[in-house]
């Protein structure tokens, strides 16, 4: 009797794993289809939306376009513009690039005092601060 239950449990685990991978694949197919519609002219072309779709598929649909993506871009944009103005970077032709670079590589309140880094060893999102 124990063997039957073990077999049923094993079968259930196998089917669950297959269902999970199918669900993950569905997010990529959905993202691809939406990007394809953009390129074919059936939907508005948006680089912003296309970048979001790639991230959305990677995170298996756990991101919200407006809350997690658009609002975050607006927050960062506001910080960088304030930084640009406060440091009088408008006097330089490359002032905005300087502000963006500073945001990316130096610790400021706008980036949580944590510059952006990339883990070249594991490539895993789990290692982010």
C-alpha positions as CSV (number, residue, x, y, z in Angstrom):
1,X,0.0,0.0,0.0
2,X,2.9,2.4,0.8
3,X,4.3,1.8,-2.7
4,X,1.0,2.9,-4.3
5,X,1.0,6.1,-2.3
6,X,4.6,6.8,-3.1
7,X,3.9,6.2,-6.8
8,X,1.0,8.6,-6.7
9,X,3.1,11.2,-4.9
10,X,5.9,10.8,-7.4
11,X,3.4,11.1,-10.3
12,X,1.8,14.2,-8.7
13,X,5.3,15.8,-8.3
14,X,6.2,15.1,-11.9
15,X,2.9,16.5,-13.3
16,X,3.2,19.6,-11.1
17,X,6.7,20.2,-12.4
18,X,5.5,19.8,-16.0
19,X,2.6,22.2,-15.4
20,X,4.9,24.8,-13.8
21,X,7.3,24.7,-16.8
22,X,4.3,25.0,-19.2
23,X,3.0,28.0,-17.3
24,X,6.5,29.7,-17.4
25,X,6.6,29.1,-21.2
26,X,3.2,30.6,-21.6
27,X,4.4,34.0,-20.2
28,X,7.2,34.1,-22.9
29,X,4.7,33.1,-25.6
30,X,2.3,35.8,-24.5
31,X,5.1,38.4,-24.4
32,X,6.4,37.4,-27.8
33,X,2.9,37.6,-29.3
34,X,2.4,41.1,-27.9
35,X,5.8,42.3,-29.2
36,X,5.0,40.7,-32.6
37,X,1.8,42.6,-32.7
38,X,3.7,45.8,-32.1
39,X,6.1,45.1,-34.9
40,X,3.3,44.0,-37.3
41,X,1.4,47.3,-36.7
42,X,-1.5,45.6,-34.9
43,X,-0.6,47.4,-31.7
44,X,1.1,50.6,-30.7
45,X,4.9,50.3,-31.0
46,X,6.4,50.9,-27.5
47,X,10.0,50.1,-26.5
48,X,9.0,50.7,-22.9
49,X,6.3,48.1,-23.1
50,X,8.6,45.7,-24.9
51,X,11.2,45.9,-22.3
52,X,8.6,45.4,-19.6
53,X,7.2,42.3,-21.4
54,X,10.6,40.7,-21.3
55,X,10.9,41.3,-17.6
56,X,7.3,40.3,-17.0
57,X,7.9,36.9,-18.7
58,X,11.1,36.3,-16.8
59,X,9.3,36.9,-13.5
60,X,6.4,34.8,-14.7
61,X,3.8,37.5,-14.6
62,X,4.6,38.8,-11.1
63,X,5.1,42.4,-12.3
64,X,2.5,45.1,-12.8
65,X,3.2,47.4,-15.8
66,X,2.1,50.6,-14.0
67,X,3.1,50.0,-10.4
68,X,6.4,48.1,-10.8
69,X,7.6,49.6,-14.1
70,X,6.1,52.9,-15.2
71,X,6.0,54.4,-11.6
72,X,9.5,53.3,-11.0
73,X,10.8,54.9,-14.2
74,X,9.0,58.1,-13.3
75,X,10.5,58.0,-9.8
76,X,14.0,57.6,-11.2
77,X,13.4,60.3,-13.8
78,X,12.3,62.7,-11.1
79,X,15.4,62.0,-9.0
80,X,17.8,62.4,-12.0
81,X,16.2,65.7,-13.1
82,X,16.5,67.0,-9.5
83,X,20.1,65.9,-9.4
84,X,20.7,67.5,-12.8
85,X,19.3,70.8,-11.5
86,X,20.8,70.8,-8.0
87,X,24.3,70.2,-9.4
88,X,23.9,72.8,-12.2
89,X,24.8,70.2,-14.8
90,X,22.8,72.1,-17.4
91,X,26.0,74.1,-18.0
92,X,27.5,71.1,-19.7
93,X,26.5,69.6,-23.1
94,X,26.7,66.2,-21.5
95,X,25.1,67.2,-18.2
96,X,22.1,64.8,-18.4
97,X,24.4,61.9,-19.3
98,X,26.5,62.9,-16.3
99,X,23.5,62.8,-14.0
100,X,22.3,59.4,-15.3
101,X,25.8,58.0,-14.9
102,X,26.1,59.3,-11.4
103,X,22.8,57.8,-10.5
104,X,23.9,54.4,-11.9
105,X,27.4,54.2,-10.3
106,X,27.3,56.3,-7.1
107,X,25.3,55.8,-3.9
108,X,22.5,58.4,-3.6
109,X,19.1,58.5,-1.9
110,X,17.4,58.0,-5.2
111,X,19.0,54.5,-5.7
112,X,18.8,53.5,-2.1
113,X,22.5,54.4,-1.6
114,X,23.3,51.3,-3.6
115,X,24.9,51.7,-7.1
116,X,23.8,49.3,-9.8
117,X,26.0,46.2,-10.0
118,X,26.0,43.1,-12.2
119,X,27.0,39.7,-10.9
120,X,29.2,38.2,-13.7
121,X,29.5,34.9,-11.8
122,X,26.0,33.7,-11.2
123,X,23.8,35.9,-13.4
124,X,21.0,35.4,-10.8
125,X,18.5,37.9,-9.7
126,X,18.5,36.3,-6.2
127,X,21.9,37.9,-5.6
128,X,20.6,41.5,-5.9
129,X,20.9,43.7,-2.7
